[in-house]
mmCIF file of C-alpha atoms in Angstrom:
data_model
loop_
_atom_site.group_PDB
_atom_site.id
_atom_site.type_symbol
_atom_site.label_atom_id
_atom_site.label_comp_id
_atom_site.label_asym_id
_atom_site.label_seq_id
_atom_site.Cartn_x
_atom_site.Cartn_y
_atom_site.Cartn_z
ATOM 1 C CA MET A 85 7.669 -21.863 -5.782
ATOM 2 C CA THR A 86 4.238 -20.215 -6.097
ATOM 3 C CA LEU A 87 4.155 -17.238 -8.411
ATOM 4 C CA SER A 88 1.218 -14.913 -7.791
ATOM 5 C CA ALA A 89 -0.066 -12.052 -9.902
ATOM 6 C CA SER A 90 0.992 -9.506 -7.267
ATOM 7 C CA ALA A 91 4.584 -10.793 -7.520
ATOM 8 C CA ALA A 92 4.626 -10.773 -11.317
ATOM 9 C CA ALA A 93 6.360 -7.408 -11.725
ATOM 10 C CA ARG A 94 9.051 -8.276 -9.198
ATOM 11 C CA GLY A 95 9.502 -11.758 -10.663
ATOM 12 C CA LEU A 96 9.864 -10.458 -14.205
ATOM 13 C CA ALA A 97 12.516 -7.992 -13.009
ATOM 14 C CA CYS A 98 14.319 -10.551 -10.815
ATOM 15 C CA PRO A 99 13.288 -14.209 -11.294
ATOM 16 C CA ALA A 100 15.629 -15.261 -8.468
ATOM 17 C CA SER A 101 13.452 -13.370 -5.985
ATOM 18 C CA LEU A 102 10.755 -16.030 -6.459
ATOM 19 C CA VAL A 103 12.958 -18.974 -5.443
ATOM 20 C CA LEU A 104 15.256 -17.606 -2.734
ATOM 21 C CA PRO A 105 14.186 -18.186 0.916
ATOM 22 C CA GLN A 106 11.288 -15.877 1.736
ATOM 23 C CA GLN A 107 10.566 -13.849 4.841
ATOM 24 C CA ASP A 108 7.419 -11.810 5.378
ATOM 25 C CA TYR A 109 8.117 -8.081 5.334
ATOM 26 C CA ARG A 110 5.527 -5.921 7.050
ATOM 27 C CA THR A 111 5.610 -2.297 8.072
ATOM 28 C CA VAL A 112 3.202 -0.047 9.951
ATOM 29 C CA HIS A 113 2.525 1.624 6.590
ATOM 30 C CA ALA A 114 1.582 -1.734 5.067
ATOM 31 C CA ASP A 115 -0.747 -2.486 7.968
ATOM 32 C CA ALA A 116 -2.367 0.945 7.597
ATOM 33 C CA GLY A 117 -2.706 0.290 3.873
ATOM 34 C CA ASN A 118 -4.479 -2.998 4.548
ATOM 35 C CA GLU A 119 -6.913 -1.187 6.838
ATOM 36 C CA ARG A 120 -7.690 1.404 4.144
ATOM 37 C CA HIS A 121 -8.105 -1.411 1.615
ATOM 38 C CA ASP A 122 -10.561 -3.215 3.919
ATOM 39 C CA GLU A 123 -12.521 -0.011 4.514
ATOM 40 C CA GLN A 124 -12.843 0.595 0.780
ATOM 41 C CA GLU A 125 -13.921 -3.013 0.208
ATOM 42 C CA GLU A 126 -16.599 -2.776 2.907
ATOM 43 C CA GLN A 127 -17.878 0.470 1.396
ATOM 44 C CA VAL A 128 -18.149 -1.061 -2.087
ATOM 45 C CA ASN A 129 -19.842 -4.180 -0.706
ATOM 46 C CA ARG A 130 -22.517 -1.871 0.749
ATOM 47 C CA GLY A 131 -23.136 -0.598 -2.766
ATOM 48 C CA ASP A 132 -21.391 2.723 -2.073
ATOM 49 C CA LEU A 133 -18.958 3.604 -4.881
ATOM 50 C CA SER A 134 -18.402 7.199 -3.742
ATOM 51 C CA GLY A 135 -14.899 6.330 -2.539
ATOM 52 C CA LEU A 136 -13.763 5.803 -6.136
ATOM 53 C CA PRO A 137 -12.284 8.790 -8.027
ATOM 54 C CA ASP A 138 -14.524 10.632 -10.485
ATOM 55 C CA ASP A 139 -12.345 9.469 -13.400
ATOM 56 C CA VAL A 140 -13.071 5.845 -12.470
ATOM 57 C CA LEU A 141 -16.777 6.423 -11.807
ATOM 58 C CA ALA A 142 -17.029 7.876 -15.304
ATOM 59 C CA ILE A 143 -15.987 4.585 -16.959
ATOM 60 C CA LEU A 144 -18.304 2.326 -14.935
ATOM 61 C CA PRO A 145 -21.388 0.836 -16.605
ATOM 62 C CA SER A 146 -24.712 2.386 -15.607
ATOM 63 C CA SER A 147 -25.801 -0.867 -13.925
ATOM 64 C CA PRO A 148 -22.524 -2.528 -13.012
ATOM 65 C CA SER A 149 -21.995 -6.052 -11.770
ATOM 66 C CA ILE A 150 -19.398 -5.738 -9.005
ATOM 67 C CA ALA A 151 -17.184 -8.295 -7.267
ATOM 68 C CA THR A 152 -14.595 -7.503 -4.582
ATOM 69 C CA GLU A 153 -11.613 -9.726 -3.842
ATOM 70 C CA LEU A 154 -12.264 -11.852 -6.938
ATOM 71 C CA SER A 155 -9.709 -14.699 -7.077
ATOM 72 C CA PHE A 156 -8.489 -16.540 -10.174
ATOM 73 C CA ALA A 157 -5.916 -19.099 -11.254
ATOM 74 C CA TYR A 158 -4.306 -18.427 -14.651
ATOM 75 C CA ASP A 159 -2.535 -21.145 -16.641
ATOM 76 C CA PRO A 160 0.004 -19.496 -18.995
ATOM 77 C CA VAL A 161 0.707 -22.796 -20.768
ATOM 78 C CA ASN A 162 -2.861 -23.179 -22.016
ATOM 79 C CA ASP A 163 -3.766 -19.476 -21.771
ATOM 80 C CA THR A 164 -6.834 -20.275 -19.650
ATOM 81 C CA ALA A 165 -8.137 -19.008 -16.328
ATOM 82 C CA ARG A 166 -10.657 -20.163 -13.743
ATOM 83 C CA VAL A 167 -12.366 -18.545 -10.784
ATOM 84 C CA ILE A 168 -11.375 -20.117 -7.466
ATOM 85 C CA GLY A 169 -13.025 -19.904 -4.059
ATOM 86 C CA LYS A 170 -12.713 -17.302 -1.324
ATOM 87 C CA VAL A 171 -9.045 -16.833 -0.472
ATOM 88 C CA VAL A 172 -8.115 -16.011 3.120
ATOM 89 C CA ASN A 173 -4.984 -13.901 3.658
ATOM 90 C CA HIS A 174 -3.892 -14.599 0.072
ATOM 91 C CA ASP A 175 -3.154 -18.217 0.960
ATOM 92 C CA TYR A 176 -3.753 -20.186 -2.240
ATOM 93 C CA SER A 177 -2.422 -23.524 -0.946
ATOM 94 C CA PRO A 178 -5.889 -25.105 -0.351
ATOM 95 C CA PHE A 179 -6.899 -24.749 -4.008
ATOM 96 C CA ARG A 180 -4.788 -27.480 -5.597
ATOM 97 C CA LEU A 181 -3.196 -25.319 -8.238
ATOM 98 C CA SER A 182 -1.494 -27.051 -11.126
ATOM 99 C CA PRO A 183 2.315 -26.638 -11.313
ATOM 100 C CA PHE A 184 2.004 -23.803 -13.820
ATOM 101 C CA GLU A 185 -1.083 -21.965 -12.560
ATOM 102 C CA ILE A 186 -0.604 -18.412 -11.295
ATOM 103 C CA PRO A 187 -3.120 -17.321 -8.641
ATOM 104 C CA GLY A 188 -4.253 -13.756 -8.082
ATOM 105 C CA THR A 189 -6.947 -11.735 -6.370
ATOM 106 C CA ILE A 190 -8.435 -8.649 -8.013
ATOM 107 C CA ASP A 191 -9.369 -5.881 -5.579
ATOM 108 C CA LEU A 192 -12.436 -4.883 -7.589
ATOM 109 C CA GLY A 193 -13.830 -6.382 -10.783
ATOM 110 C CA VAL A 194 -16.637 -4.608 -12.663
ATOM 111 C CA THR A 195 -18.570 -5.858 -15.686
ATOM 112 C CA GLY A 196 -21.553 -4.614 -17.654
ATOM 113 C CA GLU A 197 -22.550 -3.229 -21.046
ATOM 114 C CA GLY A 198 -19.947 -5.428 -22.724
ATOM 115 C CA ARG A 199 -17.100 -3.977 -20.663
ATOM 116 C CA ALA A 200 -14.850 -5.545 -18.038
ATOM 117 C CA ILE A 201 -12.810 -3.404 -15.644
ATOM 118 C CA VAL A 202 -10.001 -4.389 -13.272
ATOM 119 C CA ILE A 203 -9.422 -1.961 -10.392
ATOM 120 C CA ASP A 204 -6.383 -2.278 -8.153
ATOM 121 C CA TYR A 205 -5.966 -0.250 -4.954
ATOM 122 C CA LYS A 206 -2.623 1.284 -4.002
ATOM 123 C CA GLY A 207 -1.475 3.436 -1.087
ATOM 124 C CA TRP A 208 0.730 6.509 -1.302
ATOM 125 C CA GLU A 209 3.632 5.063 -3.307
ATOM 126 C CA GLU A 210 3.356 5.537 -7.056
ATOM 127 C CA VAL A 211 3.547 2.442 -9.248
ATOM 128 C CA ASP A 212 3.859 1.837 -12.998
ATOM 129 C CA GLU A 213 1.029 3.185 -15.133
ATOM 130 C CA VAL A 214 -1.601 0.661 -16.230
ATOM 131 C CA GLY A 215 -0.085 0.268 -19.692
ATOM 132 C CA ASP A 216 3.272 -0.767 -18.176
ATOM 133 C CA ASN A 217 2.015 -2.542 -15.071
ATOM 134 C CA ASP A 218 2.649 -6.300 -15.091
ATOM 135 C CA GLN A 219 0.366 -6.919 -12.111
ATOM 136 C CA ILE A 220 -2.595 -5.248 -13.819
ATOM 137 C CA ALA A 221 -1.807 -7.055 -17.081
ATOM 138 C CA THR A 222 -1.850 -10.403 -15.274
ATOM 139 C CA TYR A 223 -5.185 -9.582 -13.630
ATOM 140 C CA ALA A 224 -6.523 -8.532 -17.027
ATOM 141 C CA LEU A 225 -5.462 -11.866 -18.543
ATOM 142 C CA MET A 226 -7.292 -13.679 -15.760
ATOM 143 C CA LEU A 227 -10.519 -11.757 -16.223
ATOM 144 C CA SER A 228 -10.325 -11.953 -20.009
ATOM 145 C CA ARG A 229 -9.688 -15.688 -20.198
ATOM 146 C CA ALA A 230 -12.167 -16.623 -17.470
ATOM 147 C CA PHE A 231 -15.105 -14.681 -18.928
ATOM 148 C CA GLY A 232 -14.220 -14.278 -22.619
ATOM 149 C CA TYR A 233 -13.587 -10.528 -22.866
ATOM 150 C CA ALA A 234 -11.385 -9.483 -25.796
ATOM 151 C CA GLU A 235 -10.097 -6.392 -24.007
ATOM 152 C CA ILE A 236 -9.968 -5.201 -20.413
ATOM 153 C CA ILE A 237 -9.981 -1.717 -18.905
ATOM 154 C CA GLY A 238 -7.451 -1.408 -16.091
ATOM 155 C CA ALA A 239 -7.467 1.226 -13.336
ATOM 156 C CA ILE A 240 -5.063 1.916 -10.475
ATOM 157 C CA VAL A 241 -6.668 3.839 -7.610
ATOM 158 C CA TYR A 242 -4.547 5.495 -4.910
ATOM 159 C CA LEU A 243 -6.345 5.401 -1.570
ATOM 160 C CA VAL A 244 -4.074 7.920 0.181
ATOM 161 C CA ALA A 245 -1.967 10.014 -2.151
ATOM 162 C CA PHE A 246 -3.523 12.898 -4.044
ATOM 163 C CA ARG A 247 -2.722 11.237 -7.319
ATOM 164 C CA ARG A 248 -5.028 10.837 -10.227
ATOM 165 C CA PRO A 249 -5.834 7.220 -11.021
ATOM 166 C CA SER A 250 -4.137 5.539 -13.940
ATOM 167 C CA ILE A 251 -6.648 4.208 -16.484
ATOM 168 C CA ALA A 252 -6.000 2.448 -19.785
ATOM 169 C CA THR A 253 -7.540 -0.178 -22.047
ATOM 170 C CA LEU A 254 -5.525 -3.345 -22.609
ATOM 171 C CA SER A 255 -6.372 -4.585 -26.101
ATOM 172 C CA SER A 256 -6.359 -8.192 -27.256
ATOM 173 C CA ALA A 257 -2.882 -7.557 -28.713
ATOM 174 C CA ASP A 258 -1.670 -6.218 -25.343
ATOM 175 C CA LEU A 259 -2.995 -9.324 -23.614
ATOM 176 C CA LEU A 260 -1.341 -11.632 -26.148
ATOM 177 C CA PHE A 261 1.978 -9.842 -25.623
ATOM 178 C CA HIS A 262 1.754 -10.208 -21.865
ATOM 179 C CA ARG A 263 0.668 -13.859 -22.112
ATOM 180 C CA ASP A 264 4.173 -14.840 -23.236
ATOM 181 C CA ARG A 265 5.894 -13.098 -20.312
ATOM 182 C CA PRO A 266 4.617 -15.321 -17.472
ATOM 183 C CA ARG A 267 5.370 -18.331 -19.669
ATOM 184 C CA GLN A 268 9.016 -17.293 -19.901
ATOM 185 C CA LEU A 269 9.057 -16.361 -16.224
ATOM 186 C CA GLN A 270 8.110 -19.921 -15.293
ATOM 187 C CA VAL A 271 11.127 -21.147 -17.274
ATOM 188 C CA ASP A 272 13.480 -18.536 -15.756
ATOM 189 C CA ALA A 273 12.300 -19.218 -12.195
ATOM 190 C CA ALA A 274 12.875 -22.959 -12.661
ATOM 191 C CA ALA A 275 16.415 -22.228 -13.877
ATOM 192 C CA ALA A 276 16.975 -19.835 -10.957
ATOM 193 C CA GLN A 277 16.220 -22.659 -8.529
ATOM 194 C CA ARG A 278 19.328 -24.423 -9.811
ATOM 195 C CA ASP A 279 21.510 -21.296 -9.861
ATOM 196 C CA PRO A 280 19.986 -17.939 -8.851
ATOM 197 C CA THR A 281 23.077 -15.844 -9.634
ATOM 198 C CA PRO A 282 22.372 -15.131 -13.350
ATOM 199 C CA TYR A 283 18.776 -14.192 -12.484
ATOM 200 C CA LEU A 284 19.496 -11.625 -9.748
ATOM 201 C CA SER A 285 18.738 -7.972 -10.392
ATOM 202 C CA ALA A 286 18.816 -5.129 -7.850
ATOM 203 C CA GLY A 287 16.348 -2.296 -8.289
ATOM 204 C CA PRO A 288 13.435 -0.363 -6.735
ATOM 205 C CA ARG A 289 11.385 -3.536 -6.216
ATOM 206 C CA CYS A 290 13.979 -4.836 -3.731
ATOM 207 C CA LYS A 291 12.397 -2.498 -1.182
ATOM 208 C CA TYR A 292 9.524 -4.873 -0.382
ATOM 209 C CA CYS A 293 11.027 -8.125 -1.642
ATOM 210 C CA PRO A 294 10.444 -11.060 0.753
ATOM 211 C CA ALA A 295 13.753 -12.571 -0.431
ATOM 212 C CA TYR A 296 15.729 -9.452 0.549
ATOM 213 C CA LEU A 297 17.576 -11.046 3.487
ATOM 214 C CA ALA A 298 18.545 -14.116 1.433
ATOM 215 C CA CYS A 299 19.656 -12.126 -1.625
ATOM 216 C CA PRO A 300 23.392 -12.410 -2.372
ATOM 217 C CA LEU A 301 23.444 -8.866 -3.797
ATOM 218 C CA GLN A 302 22.027 -7.419 -0.582
ATOM 219 C CA ALA A 303 24.339 -9.599 1.520
ATOM 220 C CA GLU A 304 27.297 -7.956 -0.199
ATOM 221 C CA LEU A 305 25.948 -4.534 0.739
ATOM 222 C CA ARG A 306 25.459 -5.540 4.379
ATOM 223 C CA LYS A 307 29.036 -6.800 4.532
ATOM 224 C CA SER A 308 30.281 -3.523 3.055
ATOM 225 C CA VAL A 309 28.349 -1.512 5.653
ATOM 226 C CA ALA A 310 29.758 -3.639 8.462
ATOM 227 C CA SER A 311 33.329 -3.079 7.241
ATOM 228 C CA THR A 312 35.238 -0.088 5.920
ATOM 229 C CA THR A 313 34.861 -1.046 2.271
ATOM 230 C CA LEU A 314 31.733 1.068 1.816
ATOM 231 C CA ASP A 315 33.544 4.225 2.934
ATOM 232 C CA MET A 316 36.346 3.370 0.546
ATOM 233 C CA GLN A 317 33.936 2.841 -2.355
ATOM 234 C CA VAL A 318 32.440 6.289 -1.836
ATOM 235 C CA ALA A 319 35.772 7.990 -1.149
ATOM 236 C CA GLU A 320 37.162 6.671 -4.431
ATOM 237 C CA LYS A 321 34.318 8.396 -6.311
ATOM 238 C CA LEU A 322 34.528 11.775 -4.566
ATOM 239 C CA PRO A 323 34.220 14.596 -5.474
ATOM 240 C CA LEU A 324 31.904 13.061 -8.097
ATOM 241 C CA SER A 325 33.601 14.873 -10.920
ATOM 242 C CA THR A 326 32.196 12.589 -13.621
ATOM 243 C CA ASP A 327 28.608 11.690 -14.411
ATOM 244 C CA ALA A 328 29.481 8.000 -14.156
ATOM 245 C CA ASP A 329 30.843 8.403 -10.607
ATOM 246 C CA ALA A 330 27.813 10.446 -9.559
ATOM 247 C CA ALA A 331 25.442 7.834 -11.016
ATOM 248 C CA ASP A 332 27.272 5.007 -9.223
ATOM 249 C CA VAL A 333 27.106 6.795 -5.867
ATOM 250 C CA TYR A 334 23.457 7.688 -6.454
ATOM 251 C CA GLU A 335 22.622 4.015 -7.032
ATOM 252 C CA LEU A 336 24.590 3.059 -3.900
ATOM 253 C CA TRP A 337 22.799 5.742 -1.889
ATOM 254 C CA GLY A 338 19.437 4.286 -2.914
ATOM 255 C CA ARG A 339 20.494 0.798 -1.844
ATOM 256 C CA ILE A 340 21.736 2.094 1.531
ATOM 257 C CA LYS A 341 18.404 3.869 2.131
ATOM 258 C CA MET A 342 16.593 0.647 1.271
ATOM 259 C CA LEU A 343 18.778 -1.299 3.704
ATOM 260 C CA SER A 344 18.079 1.310 6.387
ATOM 261 C CA GLN A 345 14.326 0.941 5.843
ATOM 262 C CA ARG A 346 14.533 -2.841 6.140
ATOM 263 C CA ILE A 347 16.557 -2.558 9.341
ATOM 264 C CA GLY A 348 14.053 -0.052 10.714
ATOM 265 C CA ALA A 349 11.119 -2.346 9.920
ATOM 266 C CA ALA A 350 12.843 -5.289 11.629
ATOM 267 C CA LEU A 351 13.586 -3.191 14.726
ATOM 268 C CA HIS A 352 10.017 -1.888 14.902
ATOM 269 C CA ALA A 353 8.622 -5.427 14.625
ATOM 270 C CA ARG A 354 10.958 -6.657 17.375
ATOM 271 C CA ALA A 355 10.277 -3.663 19.640
ATOM 272 C CA ALA A 356 6.501 -4.023 19.221
ATOM 273 C CA GLU A 357 6.762 -7.502 20.723
ATOM 274 C CA ARG A 358 9.335 -6.671 23.387
ATOM 275 C CA PRO A 359 10.927 -3.241 24.094
ATOM 276 C CA ILE A 360 14.644 -2.975 23.383
ATOM 277 C CA PRO A 361 16.669 -1.573 26.337
ATOM 278 C CA LEU A 362 19.115 1.104 25.173
ATOM 279 C CA GLY A 363 22.334 2.135 26.855
ATOM 280 C CA ASN A 364 21.116 5.639 27.724
ATOM 281 C CA GLY A 365 18.418 4.591 30.177
ATOM 282 C CA LYS A 366 15.737 4.653 27.481
ATOM 283 C CA VAL A 367 13.967 1.903 25.588
ATOM 284 C CA PHE A 368 12.881 1.539 21.979
ATOM 285 C CA GLY A 369 9.359 0.198 22.164
ATOM 286 C CA PRO A 370 5.628 0.973 22.169
ATOM 287 C CA ARG A 371 4.090 3.694 24.270
ATOM 288 C CA PRO A 372 0.610 5.211 24.274
ATOM 289 C CA VAL A 373 0.161 8.493 22.395
ATOM 290 C CA LYS A 374 -2.852 10.638 21.708
ATOM 291 C CA GLY A 375 -4.946 9.439 18.805
ATOM 292 C CA HIS A 376 -7.074 11.445 16.387
ATOM 293 C CA ASP A 377 -10.127 13.268 17.702
ATOM 294 C CA GLU A 378 -13.360 11.640 16.530
ATOM 295 C CA LEU A 379 -16.237 14.096 16.362
ATOM 296 C CA ASP A 380 -19.813 13.168 17.163
ATOM 297 C CA ALA A 381 -21.676 14.418 14.089
ATOM 298 C CA ASP A 382 -24.912 15.098 15.992
ATOM 299 C CA LYS A 383 -23.171 17.153 18.697
ATOM 300 C CA VAL A 384 -21.217 19.178 16.124
ATOM 301 C CA TYR A 385 -24.415 19.809 14.182
ATOM 302 C CA GLU A 386 -26.208 21.050 17.325
ATOM 303 C CA VAL A 387 -23.407 23.483 18.221
ATOM 304 C CA ILE A 388 -22.986 24.872 14.682
ATOM 305 C CA ARG A 389 -26.731 25.268 14.118
ATOM 306 C CA ALA A 390 -27.184 27.102 17.441
ATOM 307 C CA LYS A 391 -24.264 29.442 16.817
ATOM 308 C CA TYR A 392 -24.198 29.983 13.031
ATOM 309 C CA GLY A 393 -27.478 28.665 11.625
ATOM 310 C CA GLN A 394 -28.655 25.580 9.796
ATOM 311 C CA SER A 395 -27.035 26.299 6.415
ATOM 312 C CA ILE A 396 -23.555 26.384 7.943
ATOM 313 C CA ALA A 397 -24.381 23.276 10.017
ATOM 314 C CA ASP A 398 -25.367 21.467 6.826
ATOM 315 C CA THR A 399 -22.028 22.451 5.289
ATOM 316 C CA ALA A 400 -20.008 21.327 8.324
ATOM 317 C CA VAL A 401 -21.744 17.981 8.846
ATOM 318 C CA GLU A 402 -22.804 15.427 6.271
ATOM 319 C CA ARG A 403 -22.968 11.763 7.337
ATOM 320 C CA VAL A 404 -19.916 12.251 9.555
ATOM 321 C CA ALA A 405 -18.117 15.240 11.025
ATOM 322 C CA THR A 406 -14.457 15.995 10.413
ATOM 323 C CA LYS A 407 -12.242 18.882 11.441
ATOM 324 C CA LYS A 408 -11.558 19.629 7.768
ATOM 325 C CA GLN A 409 -15.274 20.047 7.022
ATOM 326 C CA LEU A 410 -15.678 22.139 10.166
ATOM 327 C CA LYS A 411 -12.902 24.522 9.176
ATOM 328 C CA GLU A 412 -14.244 24.859 5.628
ATOM 329 C CA ALA A 413 -17.730 25.683 6.930
ATOM 330 C CA LEU A 414 -16.458 28.255 9.460
ATOM 331 C CA SER A 415 -14.479 30.021 6.746
ATOM 332 C CA PHE A 416 -17.818 31.319 5.421
ATOM 333 C CA VAL A 417 -18.825 33.038 8.687
ATOM 334 C CA ALA A 418 -15.680 33.748 10.723
ATOM 335 C CA PRO A 419 -13.786 37.013 10.092
ATOM 336 C CA ARG A 420 -10.602 36.702 8.070
ATOM 337 C CA GLY A 421 -7.788 35.385 10.239
ATOM 338 C CA LYS A 422 -10.237 34.213 12.931
ATOM 339 C CA VAL A 423 -11.198 30.811 11.510
ATOM 340 C CA ALA A 424 -8.821 28.908 13.823
ATOM 341 C CA ALA A 425 -10.190 30.727 16.871
ATOM 342 C CA ALA A 426 -13.784 29.992 15.801
ATOM 343 C CA GLU A 427 -12.869 26.345 15.294
ATOM 344 C CA ARG A 428 -11.360 26.097 18.780
ATOM 345 C CA GLU A 429 -14.457 27.710 20.269
ATOM 346 C CA VAL A 430 -16.765 25.242 18.517
ATOM 347 C CA LEU A 431 -14.617 22.253 19.497
ATOM 348 C CA ASP A 432 -14.591 23.408 23.137
ATOM 349 C CA LEU A 433 -18.406 23.522 23.108
ATOM 350 C CA VAL A 434 -18.582 20.107 21.445
ATOM 351 C CA ARG A 435 -16.127 18.714 24.006
ATOM 352 C CA GLU A 436 -18.263 20.078 26.874
ATOM 353 C CA ARG A 437 -21.210 18.115 25.451
ATOM 354 C CA GLY A 438 -19.164 14.914 25.255
ATOM 355 C CA GLY A 439 -18.992 15.040 21.478
ATOM 356 C CA ILE A 440 -15.253 14.374 21.077
ATOM 357 C CA ASN A 441 -13.736 10.945 21.590
ATOM 358 C CA ASN A 442 -9.998 10.317 21.472
ATOM 359 C CA THR A 443 -8.728 6.749 21.707
ATOM 360 C CA PRO A 444 -4.995 6.537 22.512
ATOM 361 C CA LYS A 445 -2.892 4.423 20.173
ATOM 362 C CA MET A 446 0.502 2.788 20.517
ATOM 363 C CA ARG A 447 3.568 4.166 18.754
ATOM 364 C CA VAL A 448 6.950 2.446 18.669
ATOM 365 C CA GLU A 449 9.670 5.012 19.431
ATOM 366 C CA GLU A 450 12.570 5.762 21.740
ATOM 367 C CA HIS A 451 11.402 6.942 25.168
ATOM 368 C CA GLU A 452 12.063 6.768 28.869
ATOM 369 C CA PRO A 453 10.183 3.827 30.393
ATOM 370 C CA LEU A 454 7.462 4.703 32.869
ATOM 371 C CA ASN A 455 8.589 4.259 36.477
ATOM 372 C CA LEU A 456 5.595 2.381 37.870
ATOM 373 C CA LEU A 457 6.910 2.494 41.435
ATOM 374 C CA LYS A 458 7.101 6.276 41.261
ATOM 375 C CA VAL A 459 3.561 6.463 39.870
ATOM 376 C CA VAL A 460 2.174 4.222 42.624
ATOM 377 C CA GLY A 461 4.047 6.138 45.342
#
C-alpha cells in the first residue's frame, strides 16, 4: 500500500479503498484536465501568472519564489517532511520511501515575504473548500514541515469552471489537528488489509476510486442490476411517501449513475482501442469530427483593421485571436442584431486569406462504419 496526498481524502473516508486491488480509471475529461494542467504549468514556468484568478494574484508576494510540481514525502510518525526529486507520472516507487512516508506533489508552491502558499488546480467538478480539504491540508503539512512555516495559505483554483477559487489560511493548530489524521489512517489501512469489510464506506468519492471494481459494496450493486432485485428494491419504496424512502432511493439513484459512468468509461476505453460492432450495423468507436477553428491572429488583425479601424482591431486581437474576442469587438461597431452576421463576414475574409486552421479530432461514439470499398469505387 502506498498512500499519497491526493488519495488522502478518499482514504480517510474509506480506508479499504487503499488496500483493495486497484485499477486505473481514466476518462476523456481526466485527459483533458491533464492537458489544461500542463498548459497552466508551462505558463507559470515562463513566469506568466496571468492564468491565476485575481483573488489568488492578490495574495502572492511582490517578488515570489515559485516552484511547480514540487514533490515531498511526509512522515506522520515523526511529523517531518523532505523534498524528493522530480516525479514522473506520479510514480514515487524510485524514491525509497519509508513504510510510513506519504508522498505528494504540489501543483504550485509559492513563498516570499514570510508567507508560504499551496495552490492546487482542479477542473470543473467542485471539491471541498480549503478549510475542509484533506488533500490541501496534507500538502500544507508537507510544505510547513519541510521549510519551517508555522502556517500555510491554501488555494484551490478551478481551471475550467467559472467558480471562484477557495482560499484559506491553515494555522499551526489546523496543521496539528490534521497531523493526527494520516497517523490514524495508516493504522486503519493496515487493519483493512486483514479485513476490509469494517472499513468500507460508499459515497461521492467512489466515482473516481481505483478500487471501484474490487469493492464488495459496488459488487452488490452490480449483482442487483444484473438481476431483478434492484427493481424490487425500488418498487418496495414507491411512491416514496416517506422522507426515509425518498432518501434511500435518492442514494441508490446516485450509486446507479456512478455505476453507469464507470461502465461508460470502460466502454470508451475499449472502443478507442478497437471499435465495438453493434447488432444494428453500426459500431461504437472513434471517428474523425471537426475540431475547433484556430484563428491566425495576424490575419484577423489585418481584416479587422482594414474594415473597422485599428482601435477595434486592438480590441479583437491581443496575443492570440479567439472568436469570443472577435464577437466582443464587433459588438462595438455592428448594428444591434447584426453582430453574428458581421462575425461571419470577417471569418469568411480571414478564411480566404488562409487564416483559419481546423484540425479534425477523434470522438468515440456510435456511428455507421465508413464503407471503404464504396469510397474507392
